[in-house]
PDB file of C-alpha atoms in Angstrom:
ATOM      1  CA  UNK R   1      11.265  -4.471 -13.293  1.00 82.00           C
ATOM      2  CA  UNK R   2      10.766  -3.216  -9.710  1.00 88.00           C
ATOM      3  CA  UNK R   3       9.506  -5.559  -7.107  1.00 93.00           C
ATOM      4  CA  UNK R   4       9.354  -6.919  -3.511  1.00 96.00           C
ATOM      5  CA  UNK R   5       9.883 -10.332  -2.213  1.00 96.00           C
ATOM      6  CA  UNK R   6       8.793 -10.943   1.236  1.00 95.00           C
ATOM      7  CA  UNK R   7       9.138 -14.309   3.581  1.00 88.00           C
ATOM      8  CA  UNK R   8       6.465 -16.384   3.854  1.00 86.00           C
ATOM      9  CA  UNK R   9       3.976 -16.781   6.718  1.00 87.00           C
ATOM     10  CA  UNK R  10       2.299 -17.067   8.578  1.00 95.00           C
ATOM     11  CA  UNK R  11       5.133 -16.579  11.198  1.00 96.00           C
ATOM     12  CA  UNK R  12       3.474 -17.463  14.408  1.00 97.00           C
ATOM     13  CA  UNK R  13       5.589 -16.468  17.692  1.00 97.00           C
ATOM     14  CA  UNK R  14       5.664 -16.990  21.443  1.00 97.00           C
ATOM     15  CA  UNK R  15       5.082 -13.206  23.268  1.00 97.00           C
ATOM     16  CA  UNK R  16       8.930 -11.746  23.897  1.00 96.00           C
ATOM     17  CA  UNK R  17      10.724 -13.794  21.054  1.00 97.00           C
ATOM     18  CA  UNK R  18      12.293 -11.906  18.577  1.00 98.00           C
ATOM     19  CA  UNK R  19      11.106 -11.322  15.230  1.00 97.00           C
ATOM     20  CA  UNK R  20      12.776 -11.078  11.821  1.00 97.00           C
ATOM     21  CA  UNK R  21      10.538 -10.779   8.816  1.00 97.00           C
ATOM     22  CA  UNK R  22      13.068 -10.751   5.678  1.00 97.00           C
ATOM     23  CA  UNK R  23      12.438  -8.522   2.689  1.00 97.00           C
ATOM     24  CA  UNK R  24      14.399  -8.279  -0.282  1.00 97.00           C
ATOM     25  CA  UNK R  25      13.688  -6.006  -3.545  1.00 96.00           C
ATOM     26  CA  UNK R  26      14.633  -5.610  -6.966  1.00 95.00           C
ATOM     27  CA  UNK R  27      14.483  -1.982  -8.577  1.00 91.00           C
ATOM     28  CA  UNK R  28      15.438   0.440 -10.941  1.00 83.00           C
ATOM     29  CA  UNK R  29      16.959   3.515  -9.769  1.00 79.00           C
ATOM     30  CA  UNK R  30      17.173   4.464  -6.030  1.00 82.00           C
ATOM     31  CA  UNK R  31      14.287   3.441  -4.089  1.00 90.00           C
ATOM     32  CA  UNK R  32      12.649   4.562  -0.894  1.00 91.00           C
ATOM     33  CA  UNK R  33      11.535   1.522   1.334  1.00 94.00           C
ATOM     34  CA  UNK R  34       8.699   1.411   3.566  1.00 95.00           C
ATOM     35  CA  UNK R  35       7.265  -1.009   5.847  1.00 97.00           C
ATOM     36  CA  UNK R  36       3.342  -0.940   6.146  1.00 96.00           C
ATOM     37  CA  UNK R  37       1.256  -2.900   8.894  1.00 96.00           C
ATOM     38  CA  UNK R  38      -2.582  -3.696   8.915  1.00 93.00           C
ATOM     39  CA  UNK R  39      -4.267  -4.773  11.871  1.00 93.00           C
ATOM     40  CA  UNK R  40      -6.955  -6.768  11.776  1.00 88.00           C
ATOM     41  CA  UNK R  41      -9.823  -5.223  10.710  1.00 83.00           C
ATOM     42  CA  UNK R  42      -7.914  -1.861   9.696  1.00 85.00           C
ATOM     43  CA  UNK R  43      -6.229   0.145   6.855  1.00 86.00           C
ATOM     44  CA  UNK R  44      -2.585   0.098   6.230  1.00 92.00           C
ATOM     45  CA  UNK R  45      -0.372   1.908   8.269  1.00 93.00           C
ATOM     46  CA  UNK R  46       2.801   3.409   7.588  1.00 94.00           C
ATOM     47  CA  UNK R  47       5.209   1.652  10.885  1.00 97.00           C
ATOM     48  CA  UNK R  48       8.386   3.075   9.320  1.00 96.00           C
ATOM     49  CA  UNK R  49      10.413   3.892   6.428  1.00 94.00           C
ATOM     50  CA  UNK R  50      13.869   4.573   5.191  1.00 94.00           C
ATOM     51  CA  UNK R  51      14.858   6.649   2.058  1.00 90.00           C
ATOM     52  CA  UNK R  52      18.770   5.982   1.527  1.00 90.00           C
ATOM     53  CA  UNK R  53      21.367   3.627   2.547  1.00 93.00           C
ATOM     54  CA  UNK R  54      22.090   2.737   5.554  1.00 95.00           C
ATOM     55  CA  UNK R  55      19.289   4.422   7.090  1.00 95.00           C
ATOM     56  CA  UNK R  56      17.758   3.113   9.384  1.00 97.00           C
ATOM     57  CA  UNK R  57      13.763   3.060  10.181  1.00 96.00           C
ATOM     58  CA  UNK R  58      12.010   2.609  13.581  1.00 97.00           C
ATOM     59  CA  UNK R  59       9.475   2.919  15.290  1.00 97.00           C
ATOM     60  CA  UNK R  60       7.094   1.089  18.006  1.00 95.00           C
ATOM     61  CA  UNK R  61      10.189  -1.289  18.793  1.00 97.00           C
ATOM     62  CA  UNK R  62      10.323  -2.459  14.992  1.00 98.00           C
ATOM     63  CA  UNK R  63      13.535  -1.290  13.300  1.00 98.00           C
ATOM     64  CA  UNK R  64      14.555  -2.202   9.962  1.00 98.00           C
ATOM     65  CA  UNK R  65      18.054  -0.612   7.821  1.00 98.00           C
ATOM     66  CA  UNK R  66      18.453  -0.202   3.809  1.00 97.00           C
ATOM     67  CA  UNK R  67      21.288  -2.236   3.013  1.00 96.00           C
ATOM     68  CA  UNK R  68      21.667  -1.518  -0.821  1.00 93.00           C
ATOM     69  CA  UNK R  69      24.360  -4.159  -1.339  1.00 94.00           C
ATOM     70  CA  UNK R  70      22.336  -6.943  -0.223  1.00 95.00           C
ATOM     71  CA  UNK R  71      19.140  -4.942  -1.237  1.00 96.00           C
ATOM     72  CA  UNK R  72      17.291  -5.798   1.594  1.00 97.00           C
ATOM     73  CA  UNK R  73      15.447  -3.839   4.376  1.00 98.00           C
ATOM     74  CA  UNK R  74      14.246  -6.783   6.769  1.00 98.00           C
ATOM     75  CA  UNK R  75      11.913  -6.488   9.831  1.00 98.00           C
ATOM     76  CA  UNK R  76      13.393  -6.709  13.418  1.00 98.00           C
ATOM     77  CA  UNK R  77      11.955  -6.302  16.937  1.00 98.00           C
ATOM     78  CA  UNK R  78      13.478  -7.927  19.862  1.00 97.00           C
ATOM     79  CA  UNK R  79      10.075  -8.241  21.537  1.00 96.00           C
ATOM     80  CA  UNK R  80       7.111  -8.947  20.378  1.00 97.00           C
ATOM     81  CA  UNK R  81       3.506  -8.630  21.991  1.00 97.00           C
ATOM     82  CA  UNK R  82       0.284 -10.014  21.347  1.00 97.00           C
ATOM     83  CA  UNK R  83      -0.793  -6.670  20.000  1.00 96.00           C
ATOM     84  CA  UNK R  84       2.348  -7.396  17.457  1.00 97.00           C
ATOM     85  CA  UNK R  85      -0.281  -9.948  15.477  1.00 97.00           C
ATOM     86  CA  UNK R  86      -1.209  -8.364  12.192  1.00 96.00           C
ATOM     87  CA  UNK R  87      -0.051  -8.191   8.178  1.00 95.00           C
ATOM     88  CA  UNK R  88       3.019  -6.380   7.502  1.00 97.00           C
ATOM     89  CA  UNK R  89       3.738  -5.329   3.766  1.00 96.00           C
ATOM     90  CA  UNK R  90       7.337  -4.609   2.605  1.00 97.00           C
ATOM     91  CA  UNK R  91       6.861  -2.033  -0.468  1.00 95.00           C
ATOM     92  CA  UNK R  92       9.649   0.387  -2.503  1.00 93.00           C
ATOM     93  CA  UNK R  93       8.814   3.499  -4.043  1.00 89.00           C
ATOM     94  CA  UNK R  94      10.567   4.993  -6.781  1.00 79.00           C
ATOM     95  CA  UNK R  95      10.253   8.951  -7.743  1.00 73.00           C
ATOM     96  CA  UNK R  96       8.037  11.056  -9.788  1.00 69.00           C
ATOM     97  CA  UNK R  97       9.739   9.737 -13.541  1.00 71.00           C
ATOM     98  CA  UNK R  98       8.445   6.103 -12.202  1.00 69.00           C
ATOM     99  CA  UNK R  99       4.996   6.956 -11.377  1.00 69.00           C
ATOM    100  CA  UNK R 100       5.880   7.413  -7.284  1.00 77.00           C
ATOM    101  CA  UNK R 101       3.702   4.317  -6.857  1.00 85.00           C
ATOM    102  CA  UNK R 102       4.021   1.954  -3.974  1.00 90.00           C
ATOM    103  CA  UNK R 103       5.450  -1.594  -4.974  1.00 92.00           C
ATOM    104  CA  UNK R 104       4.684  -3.926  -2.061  1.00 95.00           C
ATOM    105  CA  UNK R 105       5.172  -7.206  -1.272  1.00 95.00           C
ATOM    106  CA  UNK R 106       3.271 -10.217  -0.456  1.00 93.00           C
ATOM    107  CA  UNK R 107       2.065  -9.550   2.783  1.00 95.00           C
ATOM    108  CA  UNK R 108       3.459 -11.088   6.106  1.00 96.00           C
ATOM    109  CA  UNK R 109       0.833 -12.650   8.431  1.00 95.00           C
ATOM    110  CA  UNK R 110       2.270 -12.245  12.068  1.00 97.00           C
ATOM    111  CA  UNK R 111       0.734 -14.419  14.640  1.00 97.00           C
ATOM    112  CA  UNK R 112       2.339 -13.808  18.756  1.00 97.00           C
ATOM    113  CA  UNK R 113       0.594 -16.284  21.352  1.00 96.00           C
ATOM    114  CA  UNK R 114       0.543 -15.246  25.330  1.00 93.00           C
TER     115      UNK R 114
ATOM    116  CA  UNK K   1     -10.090  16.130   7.457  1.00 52.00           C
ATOM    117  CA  UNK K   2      -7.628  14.212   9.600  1.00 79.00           C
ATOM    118  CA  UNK K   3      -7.063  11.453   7.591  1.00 91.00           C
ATOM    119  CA  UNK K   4      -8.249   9.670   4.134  1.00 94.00           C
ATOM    120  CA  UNK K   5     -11.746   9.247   4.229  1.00 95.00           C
ATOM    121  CA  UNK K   6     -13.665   6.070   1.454  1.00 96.00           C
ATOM    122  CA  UNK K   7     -16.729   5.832   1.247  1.00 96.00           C
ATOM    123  CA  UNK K   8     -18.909   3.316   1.212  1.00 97.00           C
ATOM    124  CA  UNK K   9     -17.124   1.264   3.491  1.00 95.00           C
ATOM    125  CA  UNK K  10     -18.677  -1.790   1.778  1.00 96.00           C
ATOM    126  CA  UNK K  11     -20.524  -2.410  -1.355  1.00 97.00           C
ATOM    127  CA  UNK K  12     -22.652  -5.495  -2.611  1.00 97.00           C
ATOM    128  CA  UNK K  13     -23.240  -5.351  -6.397  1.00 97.00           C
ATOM    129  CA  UNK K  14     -24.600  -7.819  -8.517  1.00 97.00           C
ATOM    130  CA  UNK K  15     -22.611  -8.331 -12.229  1.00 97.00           C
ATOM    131  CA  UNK K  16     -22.948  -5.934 -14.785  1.00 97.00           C
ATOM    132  CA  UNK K  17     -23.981  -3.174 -12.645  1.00 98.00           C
ATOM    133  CA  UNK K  18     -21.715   0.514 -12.067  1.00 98.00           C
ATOM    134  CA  UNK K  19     -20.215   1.158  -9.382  1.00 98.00           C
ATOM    135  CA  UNK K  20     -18.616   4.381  -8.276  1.00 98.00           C
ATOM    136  CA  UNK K  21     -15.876   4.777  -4.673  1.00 98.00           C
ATOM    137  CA  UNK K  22     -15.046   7.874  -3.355  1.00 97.00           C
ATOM    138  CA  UNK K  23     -11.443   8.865  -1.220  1.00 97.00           C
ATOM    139  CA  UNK K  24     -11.539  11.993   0.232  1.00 96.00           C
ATOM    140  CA  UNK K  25      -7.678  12.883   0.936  1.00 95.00           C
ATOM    141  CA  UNK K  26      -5.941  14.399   3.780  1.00 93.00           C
ATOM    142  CA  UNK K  27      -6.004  18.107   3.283  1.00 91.00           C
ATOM    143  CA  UNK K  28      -3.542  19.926   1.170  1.00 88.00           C
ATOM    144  CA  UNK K  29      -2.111  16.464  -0.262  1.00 89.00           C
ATOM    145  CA  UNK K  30      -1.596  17.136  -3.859  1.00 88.00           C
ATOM    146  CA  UNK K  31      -0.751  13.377  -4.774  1.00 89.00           C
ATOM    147  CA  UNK K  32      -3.668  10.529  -5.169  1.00 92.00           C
ATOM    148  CA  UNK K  33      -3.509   7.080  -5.759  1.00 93.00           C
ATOM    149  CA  UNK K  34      -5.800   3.977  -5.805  1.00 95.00           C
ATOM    150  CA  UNK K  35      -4.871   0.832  -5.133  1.00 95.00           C
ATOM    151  CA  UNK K  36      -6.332  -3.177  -4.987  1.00 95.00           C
ATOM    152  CA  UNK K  37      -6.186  -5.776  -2.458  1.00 92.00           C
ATOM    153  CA  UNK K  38      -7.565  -9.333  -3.478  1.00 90.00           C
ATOM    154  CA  UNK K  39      -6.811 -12.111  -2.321  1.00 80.00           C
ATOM    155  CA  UNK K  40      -5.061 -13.492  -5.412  1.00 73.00           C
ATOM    156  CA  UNK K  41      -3.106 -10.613  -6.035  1.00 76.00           C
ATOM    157  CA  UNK K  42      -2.193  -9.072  -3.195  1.00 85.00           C
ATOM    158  CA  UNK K  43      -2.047  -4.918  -3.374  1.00 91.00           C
ATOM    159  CA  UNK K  44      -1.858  -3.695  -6.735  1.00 92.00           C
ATOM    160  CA  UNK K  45      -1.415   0.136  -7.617  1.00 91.00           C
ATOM    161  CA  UNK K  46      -4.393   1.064 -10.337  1.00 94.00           C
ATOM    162  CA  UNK K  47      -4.112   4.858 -10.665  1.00 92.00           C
ATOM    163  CA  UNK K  48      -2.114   7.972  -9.875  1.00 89.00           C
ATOM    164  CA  UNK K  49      -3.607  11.530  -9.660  1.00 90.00           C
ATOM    165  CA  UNK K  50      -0.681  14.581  -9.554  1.00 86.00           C
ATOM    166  CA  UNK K  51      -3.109  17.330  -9.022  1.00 87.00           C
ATOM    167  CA  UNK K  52      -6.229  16.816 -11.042  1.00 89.00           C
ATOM    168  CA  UNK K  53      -4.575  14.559 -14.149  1.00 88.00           C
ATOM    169  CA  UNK K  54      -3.483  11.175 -13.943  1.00 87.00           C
ATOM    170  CA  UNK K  55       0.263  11.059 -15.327  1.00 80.00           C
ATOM    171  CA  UNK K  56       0.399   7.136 -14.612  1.00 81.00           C
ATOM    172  CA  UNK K  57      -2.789   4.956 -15.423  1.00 83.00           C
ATOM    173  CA  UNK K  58      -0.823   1.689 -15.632  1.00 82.00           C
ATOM    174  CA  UNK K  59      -2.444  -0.161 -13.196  1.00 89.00           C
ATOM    175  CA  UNK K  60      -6.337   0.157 -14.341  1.00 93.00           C
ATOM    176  CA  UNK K  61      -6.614  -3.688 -15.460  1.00 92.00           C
ATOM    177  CA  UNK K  62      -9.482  -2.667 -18.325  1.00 93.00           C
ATOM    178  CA  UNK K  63     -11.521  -0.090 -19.554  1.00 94.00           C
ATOM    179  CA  UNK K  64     -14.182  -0.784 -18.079  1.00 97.00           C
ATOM    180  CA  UNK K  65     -12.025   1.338 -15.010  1.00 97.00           C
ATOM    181  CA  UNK K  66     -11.860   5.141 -14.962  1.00 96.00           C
ATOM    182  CA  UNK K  67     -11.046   7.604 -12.279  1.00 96.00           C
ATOM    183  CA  UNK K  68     -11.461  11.236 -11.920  1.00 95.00           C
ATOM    184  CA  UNK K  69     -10.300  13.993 -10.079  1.00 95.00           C
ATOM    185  CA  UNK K  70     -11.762  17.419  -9.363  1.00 89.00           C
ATOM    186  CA  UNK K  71     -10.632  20.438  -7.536  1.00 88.00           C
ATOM    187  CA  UNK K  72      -7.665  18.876  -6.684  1.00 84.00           C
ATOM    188  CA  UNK K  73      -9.480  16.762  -4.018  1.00 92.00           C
ATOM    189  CA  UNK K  74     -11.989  14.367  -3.955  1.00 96.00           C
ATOM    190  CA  UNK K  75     -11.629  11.260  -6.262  1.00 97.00           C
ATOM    191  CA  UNK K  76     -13.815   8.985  -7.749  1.00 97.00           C
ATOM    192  CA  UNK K  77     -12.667   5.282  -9.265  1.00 97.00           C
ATOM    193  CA  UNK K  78     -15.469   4.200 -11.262  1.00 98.00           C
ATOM    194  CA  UNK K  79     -16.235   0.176 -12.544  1.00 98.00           C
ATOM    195  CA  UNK K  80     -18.763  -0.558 -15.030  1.00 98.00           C
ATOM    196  CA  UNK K  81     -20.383  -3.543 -15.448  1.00 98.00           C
ATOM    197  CA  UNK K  82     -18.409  -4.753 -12.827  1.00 97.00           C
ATOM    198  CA  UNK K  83     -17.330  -8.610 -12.624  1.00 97.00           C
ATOM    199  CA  UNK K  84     -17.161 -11.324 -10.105  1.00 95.00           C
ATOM    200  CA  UNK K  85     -13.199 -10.451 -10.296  1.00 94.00           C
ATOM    201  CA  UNK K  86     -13.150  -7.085  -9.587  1.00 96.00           C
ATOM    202  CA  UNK K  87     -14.080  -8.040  -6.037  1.00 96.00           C
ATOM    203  CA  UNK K  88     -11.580  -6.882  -3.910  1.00 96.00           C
ATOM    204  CA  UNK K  89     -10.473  -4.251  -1.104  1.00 95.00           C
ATOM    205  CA  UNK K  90     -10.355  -0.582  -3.145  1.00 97.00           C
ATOM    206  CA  UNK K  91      -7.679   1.407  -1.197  1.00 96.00           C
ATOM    207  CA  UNK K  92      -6.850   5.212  -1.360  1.00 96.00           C
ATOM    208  CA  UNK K  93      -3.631   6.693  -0.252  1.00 94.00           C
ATOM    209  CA  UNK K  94      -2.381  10.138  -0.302  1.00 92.00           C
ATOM    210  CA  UNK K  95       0.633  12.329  -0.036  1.00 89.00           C
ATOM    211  CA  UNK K  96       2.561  15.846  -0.471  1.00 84.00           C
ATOM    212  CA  UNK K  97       4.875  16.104  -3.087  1.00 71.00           C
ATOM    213  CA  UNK K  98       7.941  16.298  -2.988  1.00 50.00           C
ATOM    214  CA  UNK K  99      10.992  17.176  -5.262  1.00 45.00           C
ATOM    215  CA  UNK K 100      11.345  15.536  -8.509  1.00 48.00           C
ATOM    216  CA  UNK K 101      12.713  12.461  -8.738  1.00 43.00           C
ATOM    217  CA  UNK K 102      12.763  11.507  -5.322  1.00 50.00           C
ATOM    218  CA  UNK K 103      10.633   8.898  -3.657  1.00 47.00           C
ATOM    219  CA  UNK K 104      10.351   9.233  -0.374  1.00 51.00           C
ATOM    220  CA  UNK K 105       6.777  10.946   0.671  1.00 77.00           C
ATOM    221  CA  UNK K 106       4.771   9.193   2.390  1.00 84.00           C
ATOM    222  CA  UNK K 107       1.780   7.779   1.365  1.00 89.00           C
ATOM    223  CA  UNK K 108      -1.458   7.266   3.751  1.00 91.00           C
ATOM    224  CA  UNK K 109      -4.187   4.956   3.287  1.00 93.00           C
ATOM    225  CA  UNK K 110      -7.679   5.462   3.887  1.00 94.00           C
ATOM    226  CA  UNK K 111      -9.526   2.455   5.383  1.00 92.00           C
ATOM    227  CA  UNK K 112     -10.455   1.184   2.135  1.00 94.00           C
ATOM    228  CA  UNK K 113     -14.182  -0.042   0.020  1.00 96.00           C
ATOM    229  CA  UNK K 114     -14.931  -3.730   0.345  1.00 95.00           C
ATOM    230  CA  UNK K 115     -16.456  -4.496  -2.778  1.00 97.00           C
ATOM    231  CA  UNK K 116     -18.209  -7.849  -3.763  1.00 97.00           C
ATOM    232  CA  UNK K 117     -19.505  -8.193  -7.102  1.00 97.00           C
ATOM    233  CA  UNK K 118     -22.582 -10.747  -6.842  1.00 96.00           C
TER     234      UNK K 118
END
């Protein structure tokens, strides 16, 4: 079957340390991978997404890159900020024969003290 | 509009009543899907509208779920005699398209329906 596994939190973080948040999935076919973040009191929001190998995603200082041999498509950003704090899904999306639905993880809670 | 619209932003119900959510998607996205977030089970895809019909219902977890689609638009997940479980976070997400089997449009969220079932 398709699914996500995501690390644990919370992660809780100093302001300006770096952040990994690992994600690894299992799936059927090629997948697009996405990585979502809700802020407290908000909706999801797409923060950035990759659609083949080796891509790589970024956006707002968070970067993440498909790597389809380890299938994996972990979290980076060599700063964080307060603002940073928030839930961050992992989720894979297969094409139209598999529904196109979102798979997502767990959830991530991020936590970045002053 | 600019973005997926749900209304109501929260609903109290008390168990055994209907209840019906509305998502109003961007405009011109042809693709519509619900989703669930609960604390148990994190987000869980229920339904997916291509147009006005549903080619994937998987994810309803009963009957007593249904969802419509008109005018290739607005959408309406319905609950009868809701439970204390269906509580949860009702989320709608949209997108365009794209070519067959390829995965890779992206899919916006509305801010989602609190529900509690009383």
């Amino acid at each position: 079957g398709n699914s996500v596994t995501q690390m644990e939190g919370p992660v809780t973080l100093s302001e300006e340390a770096f952040l990994t948040i690992n994600c690894t999935y299992t799936a059927t076919g090629y997948p697009s991978l996405f990585w979502y973040v809700q802020y407290p009191g908000e909706g999801l929001q797409l923060l950035l997404k990759a659609t083949k190998a080796d891509d790589k995603g970024s956006n707002k200082g968070f970067e993440a890159t498909y790597r389809k041999e380890t299938t994996s498509f972990h979290l980076e950003k060599g700063s964080v900020q307060v603002s940073d704090s928030a839930v961050y899904f992992c989720a894979l999306k297969l094409g139209q024969e598999y529904g196109n639905k979102l798979v997502f993880g767990a959830g991530t809670i991020l936590r970045v003290k002053s | 509009g600019a973005g997926v619209s749900q209304s109501p932003s929260n609903k109290v119900t008390e168990k055994g009543k209907d209840v019906e959510l509305r998502c109003d998607p961007i405009s011109g996205h042809t693709a519509l899907y619900w989703y669930r977030q609960s604390l148990g089970q994190g987000l869980e895809f229920l339904i997916y509208f291509q147009g006005n019909s549903a080619p994937d219902k998987s994810g309803l977890p009963s009957d007593r779920f249904s969802a419509e689609r008109t005018g290739g638009s607005v959408s309406t997940l319905t609950i009868q005699r809701t439970q204390q479980e269906d509580s949860a976070v009702y989320l709608c997400a949209s997108s365009l398209m794209g070519s067959f089997g390829r995965g890779s449009e992206t899919q916006y969220f509305g801010p989602g329906t609190r529900l509690l079932v009383l």
